mmCIF file of C-alpha atoms and ligand atoms in Angstrom:
data_model
loop_
_atom_site.group_PDB
_atom_site.id
_atom_site.type_symbol
_atom_site.label_atom_id
_atom_site.label_comp_id
_atom_site.label_asym_id
_atom_site.label_seq_id
_atom_site.Cartn_x
_atom_site.Cartn_y
_atom_site.Cartn_z
ATOM 1 C CA MET A 1 7.914 -73.359 179.803
ATOM 2 C CA GLN A 2 11.459 -72.502 180.380
ATOM 3 C CA ILE A 3 13.429 -72.047 177.433
ATOM 4 C CA ILE A 4 16.895 -72.440 176.762
ATOM 5 C CA ARG A 5 19.581 -70.529 174.419
ATOM 6 C CA ALA A 6 22.265 -72.503 173.082
ATOM 7 C CA SER A 7 25.533 -71.969 174.822
ATOM 8 C CA GLU A 8 26.895 -70.526 171.407
ATOM 9 C CA MET A 9 24.791 -69.853 168.194
ATOM 10 C CA GLY A 10 24.529 -66.712 166.492
ATOM 11 C CA PHE A 11 27.137 -64.489 164.080
ATOM 12 C CA CYS A 12 30.103 -66.644 163.714
ATOM 13 C CA PHE A 13 33.272 -64.039 163.963
ATOM 14 C CA GLY A 14 33.328 -63.961 159.984
ATOM 15 C CA VAL A 15 30.666 -63.136 158.997
ATOM 16 C CA ARG A 16 30.528 -60.344 161.635
ATOM 17 C CA ARG A 17 34.034 -59.462 160.358
ATOM 18 C CA ALA A 18 32.016 -59.161 156.434
ATOM 19 C CA VAL A 19 28.741 -57.331 157.141
ATOM 20 C CA ASP A 20 30.852 -54.876 159.191
ATOM 21 C CA MET A 21 33.003 -54.430 156.389
ATOM 22 C CA MET A 22 29.943 -54.409 153.915
ATOM 23 C CA GLU A 23 28.970 -51.509 156.843
ATOM 24 C CA GLU A 24 31.714 -49.334 156.095
ATOM 25 C CA ALA A 25 32.144 -49.702 152.794
ATOM 26 C CA VAL A 26 28.785 -48.341 151.706
ATOM 27 C CA ARG A 27 28.967 -45.815 154.310
ATOM 28 C CA GLU A 28 32.678 -44.592 153.071
ATOM 29 C CA ARG A 29 31.460 -45.229 149.451
ATOM 30 C CA GLY A 30 27.734 -45.611 149.001
ATOM 31 C CA ASP A 31 26.085 -47.293 146.101
ATOM 32 C CA MET A 32 28.096 -50.073 145.545
ATOM 33 C CA VAL A 33 27.406 -54.443 145.010
ATOM 34 C CA SER A 34 27.885 -57.364 146.217
ATOM 35 C CA LEU A 35 28.794 -60.324 144.302
ATOM 36 C CA GLY A 36 26.124 -62.785 145.948
ATOM 37 C CA SER A 37 23.896 -62.428 149.360
ATOM 38 C CA VAL A 38 26.596 -60.795 151.895
ATOM 39 C CA VAL A 39 25.272 -63.862 154.589
ATOM 40 C CA HIS A 40 22.553 -66.093 153.526
ATOM 41 C CA ASN A 41 19.771 -64.472 155.883
ATOM 42 C CA PRO A 42 17.217 -62.111 154.338
ATOM 43 C CA GLN A 43 17.007 -60.163 157.093
ATOM 44 C CA VAL A 44 20.347 -58.772 157.300
ATOM 45 C CA VAL A 45 20.960 -58.498 152.958
ATOM 46 C CA GLU A 46 17.115 -56.563 153.524
ATOM 47 C CA LYS A 47 19.004 -54.028 156.016
ATOM 48 C CA LEU A 48 22.432 -54.311 154.193
ATOM 49 C CA ARG A 49 19.947 -53.026 150.382
ATOM 50 C CA ASN A 50 18.061 -50.661 152.482
ATOM 51 C CA ASP A 51 21.953 -48.884 152.780
ATOM 52 C CA GLY A 52 22.971 -49.168 149.728
ATOM 53 C CA LEU A 53 24.177 -52.315 148.947
ATOM 54 C CA ALA A 54 22.564 -54.297 145.808
ATOM 55 C CA VAL A 55 23.311 -57.858 145.333
ATOM 56 C CA ILE A 56 24.247 -58.850 141.466
ATOM 57 C CA THR A 57 24.919 -62.411 140.646
ATOM 58 C CA ASP A 58 27.210 -62.405 137.775
ATOM 59 C CA VAL A 59 30.212 -59.969 137.771
ATOM 60 C CA ALA A 60 29.741 -58.690 134.422
ATOM 61 C CA GLN A 61 26.255 -56.619 135.892
ATOM 62 C CA ALA A 62 28.844 -55.152 138.586
ATOM 63 C CA GLY A 63 28.970 -51.547 136.033
ATOM 64 C CA ASP A 64 31.615 -49.191 137.893
ATOM 65 C CA LYS A 65 30.673 -49.603 141.309
ATOM 66 C CA PRO A 66 32.879 -50.902 144.126
ATOM 67 C CA VAL A 67 32.023 -54.903 144.788
ATOM 68 C CA ALA A 68 32.241 -56.746 147.512
ATOM 69 C CA ILE A 69 33.564 -60.731 147.690
ATOM 70 C CA THR A 70 31.645 -62.486 150.822
ATOM 71 C CA ALA A 71 32.727 -64.545 153.436
ATOM 72 C CA HIS A 72 32.372 -67.480 151.301
ATOM 73 C CA GLY A 73 35.230 -65.739 149.398
ATOM 74 C CA VAL A 74 35.336 -66.929 145.257
ATOM 75 C CA GLY A 75 37.308 -68.297 143.067
ATOM 76 C CA PRO A 76 40.855 -67.235 141.192
ATOM 77 C CA ASP A 77 39.153 -66.441 138.431
ATOM 78 C CA VAL A 78 36.659 -64.324 139.230
ATOM 79 C CA ILE A 79 39.495 -61.611 141.215
ATOM 80 C CA GLN A 80 40.850 -62.114 137.204
ATOM 81 C CA VAL A 81 38.014 -61.182 135.773
ATOM 82 C CA LEU A 82 37.174 -57.928 138.687
ATOM 83 C CA GLU A 83 40.365 -56.840 138.168
ATOM 84 C CA ALA A 84 40.642 -56.318 134.587
ATOM 85 C CA THR A 85 37.562 -54.546 134.746
ATOM 86 C CA GLY A 86 38.675 -52.124 136.940
ATOM 87 C CA VAL A 87 36.389 -51.315 139.609
ATOM 88 C CA GLU A 88 37.307 -51.245 143.437
ATOM 89 C CA ILE A 89 37.194 -54.871 145.841
ATOM 90 C CA ILE A 90 36.482 -55.332 149.417
ATOM 91 C CA ASP A 91 36.782 -59.178 149.598
ATOM 92 C CA THR A 92 35.777 -60.330 153.004
ATOM 93 C CA THR A 93 36.468 -63.559 153.336
ATOM 94 C CA CYS A 94 36.320 -64.919 156.362
ATOM 95 C CA PRO A 95 39.621 -65.731 156.840
ATOM 96 C CA ILE A 96 39.053 -69.821 157.353
ATOM 97 C CA VAL A 97 37.816 -70.033 153.961
ATOM 98 C CA THR A 98 41.386 -68.497 152.135
ATOM 99 C CA ARG A 99 42.664 -71.007 154.594
ATOM 100 C CA SER A 100 40.803 -74.080 152.979
ATOM 101 C CA GLN A 101 41.475 -72.056 149.267
ATOM 102 C CA GLN A 102 45.634 -71.866 150.549
ATOM 103 C CA TRP A 103 45.260 -75.846 151.184
ATOM 104 C CA ALA A 104 43.415 -76.678 147.783
ATOM 105 C CA ARG A 105 45.266 -74.790 144.896
ATOM 106 C CA ARG A 106 48.553 -76.505 147.247
ATOM 107 C CA LEU A 107 47.134 -80.125 147.424
ATOM 108 C CA SER A 108 47.253 -79.986 143.435
ATOM 109 C CA GLU A 109 50.180 -77.884 142.810
ATOM 110 C CA GLU A 110 52.229 -80.990 145.565
ATOM 111 C CA GLY A 111 50.648 -83.515 142.748
ATOM 112 C CA PHE A 112 47.565 -84.307 145.182
ATOM 113 C CA ALA A 113 44.744 -84.624 143.360
ATOM 114 C CA VAL A 114 41.719 -82.419 145.377
ATOM 115 C CA VAL A 115 38.352 -84.243 147.181
ATOM 116 C CA MET A 116 36.899 -81.905 148.344
ATOM 117 C CA PHE A 117 33.863 -82.701 150.968
ATOM 118 C CA GLY A 118 30.396 -81.277 150.464
ATOM 119 C CA ASP A 119 27.662 -79.901 148.775
ATOM 120 C CA PRO A 120 28.874 -78.646 144.900
ATOM 121 C CA ASN A 121 26.887 -76.510 144.666
ATOM 122 C CA HIS A 122 27.320 -74.787 147.285
ATOM 123 C CA LYS A 123 29.625 -71.002 147.439
ATOM 124 C CA GLU A 124 32.566 -71.543 149.340
ATOM 125 C CA MET A 125 32.239 -75.186 147.696
ATOM 126 C CA ARG A 126 32.219 -73.716 144.195
ATOM 127 C CA GLY A 127 34.868 -70.744 145.177
ATOM 128 C CA VAL A 128 37.350 -73.481 146.786
ATOM 129 C CA GLN A 129 37.347 -75.600 143.666
ATOM 130 C CA GLY A 130 38.255 -72.583 142.165
ATOM 131 C CA TRP A 131 42.124 -72.125 143.626
ATOM 132 C CA ALA A 132 42.246 -75.801 142.924
ATOM 133 C CA LYS A 133 43.670 -77.536 139.371
ATOM 134 C CA GLY A 134 43.926 -80.186 137.452
ATOM 135 C CA HIS A 135 43.157 -83.345 139.370
ATOM 136 C CA VAL A 136 39.599 -82.043 141.466
ATOM 137 C CA LEU A 137 36.102 -83.408 142.585
ATOM 138 C CA THR A 138 33.796 -82.363 144.855
ATOM 139 C CA VAL A 139 31.780 -85.007 146.770
ATOM 140 C CA ALA A 140 28.574 -84.557 148.001
ATOM 141 C CA SER A 141 28.071 -87.872 150.086
ATOM 142 C CA GLU A 142 29.463 -91.159 151.573
ATOM 143 C CA ALA A 143 27.971 -93.117 149.195
ATOM 144 C CA ASP A 144 29.926 -92.054 146.066
ATOM 145 C CA VAL A 145 33.378 -92.332 146.992
ATOM 146 C CA GLU A 146 33.438 -95.057 144.965
ATOM 147 C CA LEU A 147 32.564 -92.413 141.967
ATOM 148 C CA LEU A 148 36.417 -91.473 142.107
ATOM 149 C CA PRO A 149 37.314 -91.071 138.815
ATOM 150 C CA GLU A 150 39.508 -93.664 136.436
ATOM 151 C CA ASP A 151 42.112 -91.358 135.478
ATOM 152 C CA PHE A 152 42.719 -89.982 139.602
ATOM 153 C CA PRO A 153 45.914 -89.802 140.203
ATOM 154 C CA SER A 154 47.327 -92.108 143.294
ATOM 155 C CA ARG A 155 47.450 -89.267 145.858
ATOM 156 C CA VAL A 156 45.224 -88.032 147.042
ATOM 157 C CA GLY A 157 44.093 -85.156 149.508
ATOM 158 C CA VAL A 158 40.987 -84.417 151.389
ATOM 159 C CA LEU A 159 39.426 -81.342 153.016
ATOM 160 C CA SER A 160 35.978 -80.636 154.032
ATOM 161 C CA GLN A 161 33.628 -77.539 153.189
ATOM 162 C CA THR A 162 34.074 -75.739 156.467
ATOM 163 C CA THR A 163 30.085 -76.152 157.795
ATOM 164 C CA GLU A 164 30.529 -80.178 157.859
ATOM 165 C CA THR A 165 29.957 -81.717 161.081
ATOM 166 C CA GLU A 166 33.087 -83.764 162.815
ATOM 167 C CA ALA A 167 31.383 -87.060 162.747
ATOM 168 C CA ARG A 168 29.782 -86.835 159.034
ATOM 169 C CA PHE A 169 33.644 -85.138 158.051
ATOM 170 C CA ALA A 170 35.360 -88.227 159.651
ATOM 171 C CA SER A 171 33.535 -90.323 158.256
ATOM 172 C CA PHE A 172 34.023 -89.534 154.926
ATOM 173 C CA VAL A 173 37.543 -89.711 155.323
ATOM 174 C CA LYS A 174 36.904 -93.377 156.153
ATOM 175 C CA LYS A 175 35.033 -94.683 154.108
ATOM 176 C CA LEU A 176 37.367 -93.236 150.963
ATOM 177 C CA PHE A 177 39.857 -94.799 152.624
ATOM 178 C CA GLU A 178 38.341 -98.378 152.893
ATOM 179 C CA VAL A 179 36.428 -97.814 149.091
ATOM 180 C CA ASN A 180 40.008 -96.424 147.613
ATOM 181 C CA ILE A 181 42.380 -97.952 149.273
ATOM 182 C CA ASP A 182 43.880 -100.268 146.428
ATOM 183 C CA ARG A 183 44.069 -97.172 144.195
ATOM 184 C CA ILE A 184 44.808 -94.368 146.515
ATOM 185 C CA SER A 185 49.268 -94.211 147.789
ATOM 186 C CA GLU A 186 49.157 -91.732 150.151
ATOM 187 C CA LEU A 187 46.448 -90.205 151.938
ATOM 188 C CA ARG A 188 46.156 -86.881 153.526
ATOM 189 C CA VAL A 189 43.495 -85.635 155.137
ATOM 190 C CA LEU A 190 42.783 -80.916 155.884
ATOM 191 C CA ASN A 191 41.243 -80.534 158.888
ATOM 192 C CA THR A 192 39.298 -77.364 157.091
ATOM 193 C CA LEU A 193 35.991 -77.493 159.741
ATOM 194 C CA CYS A 194 35.230 -74.226 161.335
ATOM 195 C CA HIS A 195 35.983 -73.653 164.579
ATOM 196 C CA ALA A 196 32.564 -71.437 165.284
ATOM 197 C CA THR A 197 30.134 -73.754 163.293
ATOM 198 C CA THR A 198 31.386 -77.434 165.054
ATOM 199 C CA SER A 199 31.511 -74.929 168.974
ATOM 200 C CA GLN A 200 27.538 -74.112 167.810
ATOM 201 C CA GLN A 201 26.929 -77.998 166.769
ATOM 202 C CA ALA A 202 29.110 -78.961 170.147
ATOM 203 C CA ALA A 203 26.639 -76.164 172.090
ATOM 204 C CA THR A 204 23.660 -77.252 169.986
ATOM 205 C CA ILE A 205 23.932 -80.595 171.173
ATOM 206 C CA HIS A 206 24.545 -80.003 175.299
ATOM 207 C CA LEU A 207 21.273 -78.588 174.293
ATOM 208 C CA ALA A 208 19.093 -80.999 172.678
ATOM 209 C CA SER A 209 20.207 -82.998 176.247
ATOM 210 C CA GLN A 210 18.146 -80.516 178.646
ATOM 211 C CA VAL A 211 14.893 -79.876 176.226
ATOM 212 C CA SER A 212 12.759 -82.129 174.540
ATOM 213 C CA LEU A 213 12.032 -79.592 170.777
ATOM 214 C CA ILE A 214 14.558 -76.858 169.252
ATOM 215 C CA ILE A 215 14.149 -73.895 167.309
ATOM 216 C CA VAL A 216 17.354 -73.592 164.358
ATOM 217 C CA VAL A 217 17.493 -70.169 163.995
ATOM 218 C CA GLY A 218 18.109 -68.546 160.414
ATOM 219 C CA GLY A 219 18.549 -68.892 156.160
ATOM 220 C CA ARG A 220 17.572 -71.684 154.825
ATOM 221 C CA ASP A 221 19.705 -71.252 152.263
ATOM 222 C CA SER A 222 22.366 -71.676 155.134
ATOM 223 C CA ALA A 223 25.020 -75.365 155.340
ATOM 224 C CA ASN A 224 26.490 -74.029 158.692
ATOM 225 C CA THR A 225 21.371 -73.117 160.407
ATOM 226 C CA ARG A 226 20.401 -76.601 158.192
ATOM 227 C CA HIS A 227 23.928 -78.638 160.097
ATOM 228 C CA LEU A 228 22.586 -77.132 163.698
ATOM 229 C CA ALA A 229 19.155 -79.063 162.270
ATOM 230 C CA ILE A 230 20.161 -82.044 161.318
ATOM 231 C CA VAL A 231 21.837 -82.636 165.046
ATOM 232 C CA ALA A 232 19.399 -81.423 166.626
ATOM 233 C CA ARG A 233 17.614 -83.708 165.165
ATOM 234 C CA GLU A 234 19.980 -86.697 165.724
ATOM 235 C CA CYS A 235 19.928 -86.323 169.051
ATOM 236 C CA GLY A 236 16.180 -86.676 169.585
ATOM 237 C CA ALA A 237 15.042 -83.490 170.028
ATOM 238 C CA GLU A 238 11.766 -82.643 168.072
ATOM 239 C CA THR A 239 13.376 -80.122 165.741
ATOM 240 C CA TYR A 240 11.994 -77.100 163.562
ATOM 241 C CA HIS A 241 14.082 -74.168 161.269
ATOM 242 C CA ILE A 242 12.302 -71.229 160.694
ATOM 243 C CA GLU A 243 14.165 -68.128 159.328
ATOM 244 C CA THR A 244 12.171 -65.514 161.751
ATOM 245 C CA ALA A 245 9.546 -65.608 165.088
ATOM 246 C CA ASP A 246 5.866 -65.533 163.448
ATOM 247 C CA GLU A 247 7.039 -68.897 162.139
ATOM 248 C CA ILE A 248 6.979 -70.433 165.218
ATOM 249 C CA GLU A 249 2.837 -72.483 165.033
ATOM 250 C CA PRO A 250 1.821 -72.261 168.496
ATOM 251 C CA GLY A 251 1.093 -76.600 168.020
ATOM 252 C CA TRP A 252 4.536 -77.584 168.217
ATOM 253 C CA LEU A 253 4.694 -76.402 172.295
ATOM 254 C CA ALA A 254 2.635 -78.846 173.269
ATOM 255 C CA GLY A 255 3.756 -80.751 176.172
ATOM 256 C CA HIS A 256 7.183 -79.211 175.456
ATOM 257 C CA GLU A 257 8.430 -78.788 179.909
ATOM 258 C CA LYS A 258 11.640 -76.526 178.145
ATOM 259 C CA VAL A 259 12.510 -75.369 174.651
ATOM 260 C CA GLY A 260 15.592 -74.384 173.068
ATOM 261 C CA VAL A 261 16.561 -72.513 170.676
ATOM 262 C CA THR A 262 20.150 -71.860 168.692
ATOM 263 C CA ALA A 263 20.854 -70.171 165.822
ATOM 264 C CA GLY A 264 22.916 -70.165 162.392
ATOM 265 C CA ALA A 265 26.500 -68.614 162.143
ATOM 266 C CA SER A 266 24.503 -65.219 160.188
ATOM 267 C CA THR A 267 21.403 -65.314 161.821
ATOM 268 C CA PRO A 268 22.155 -61.563 163.181
ATOM 269 C CA ASP A 269 20.615 -60.963 167.301
ATOM 270 C CA PHE A 270 17.502 -59.240 166.701
ATOM 271 C CA VAL A 271 15.961 -61.847 164.437
ATOM 272 C CA ILE A 272 17.151 -64.966 167.898
ATOM 273 C CA ASP A 273 15.809 -62.109 170.145
ATOM 274 C CA GLN A 274 12.667 -61.941 168.490
ATOM 275 C CA VAL A 275 12.343 -65.838 168.442
ATOM 276 C CA VAL A 276 12.968 -65.936 171.676
ATOM 277 C CA SER A 277 9.866 -63.339 173.433
ATOM 278 C CA ARG A 278 7.216 -64.950 170.680
ATOM 279 C CA LEU A 279 8.696 -68.242 172.206
ATOM 280 C CA GLU A 280 8.045 -66.448 175.841
ATOM 281 C CA GLU A 281 4.678 -64.825 174.934
ATOM 282 C CA LEU A 282 3.230 -68.048 173.590
ATOM 283 C CA SER A 283 4.507 -69.633 177.315
ATOM 284 C CA ALA A 284 3.078 -66.943 179.144
HETATM 285 S S1 SF4 B 1 31.050 -70.271 159.727
HETATM 286 FE FE1 SF4 B 1 33.632 -70.578 160.414
HETATM 287 S S2 SF4 B 1 33.954 -69.964 158.514
HETATM 288 FE FE2 SF4 B 1 31.547 -69.757 157.449
HETATM 289 S S3 SF4 B 1 32.122 -67.480 158.017
HETATM 290 FE FE3 SF4 B 1 31.453 -68.201 159.776
HETATM 291 S S4 SF4 B 1 33.790 -68.178 160.297
HETATM 292 FE FE4 SF4 B 1 33.750 -68.296 158.467
#
């Protein structure tokens, strides 16, 4: 059995930068906290916890320790609360997420209602939504474009969760306009998709043309990892999403001559290497 790695996978620029910043901060300052997990990957979180970085879920839990904001970013209300307490803030928000936040603010300042395409419960989306003032709506699927509130302004700005697929975002924008064409006088579309994510998706599509089985490695809470699994399945490959090598079931490999491995943007290299080693063992 041949094992083929996707040409692009694993830690993206934003996650690598956030992890590096937190590792350096905890080395220099000692015990500190991060507001949420640094990335959606339990192995990375555990390693940082051992170094002294505890995860908190609410700003009220920060105490007087330095607080790291994760790559997904937060809304301005959270920053204000932290600043009011006087704690040191280490902001590792990915610059690409910061760009989405700035667009959300600018669109609403210019009088646009803001429609955001993505998961309303995802941390990045909750943070970006916080920067938009006035009319703002997060829509999770194309099927919900008819739910624009009655009082929604006719000038609409649209942006996307950074990890969405190009095809899904393009299709969403088309449907939004088609369904609401009588209510929208101006539509401004901001392409806030992350190039790192779209490159990994393109690499997964290419991988699916070479293999019949794809193992997608990454945290189950990681949106971009889940999207890779969706892309692989849509391409027709038998697909399994795992977090660690020990989840691989030998039976999955039966009948497959070529197996592909890809990984989400929050998956560290050592976890990918463990998966490839396990596949090599099972195919020996
Ligand atoms: S996937 Fe893109 S937007 Fe998200 S952290 Fe990585 S580089 Fe930034």
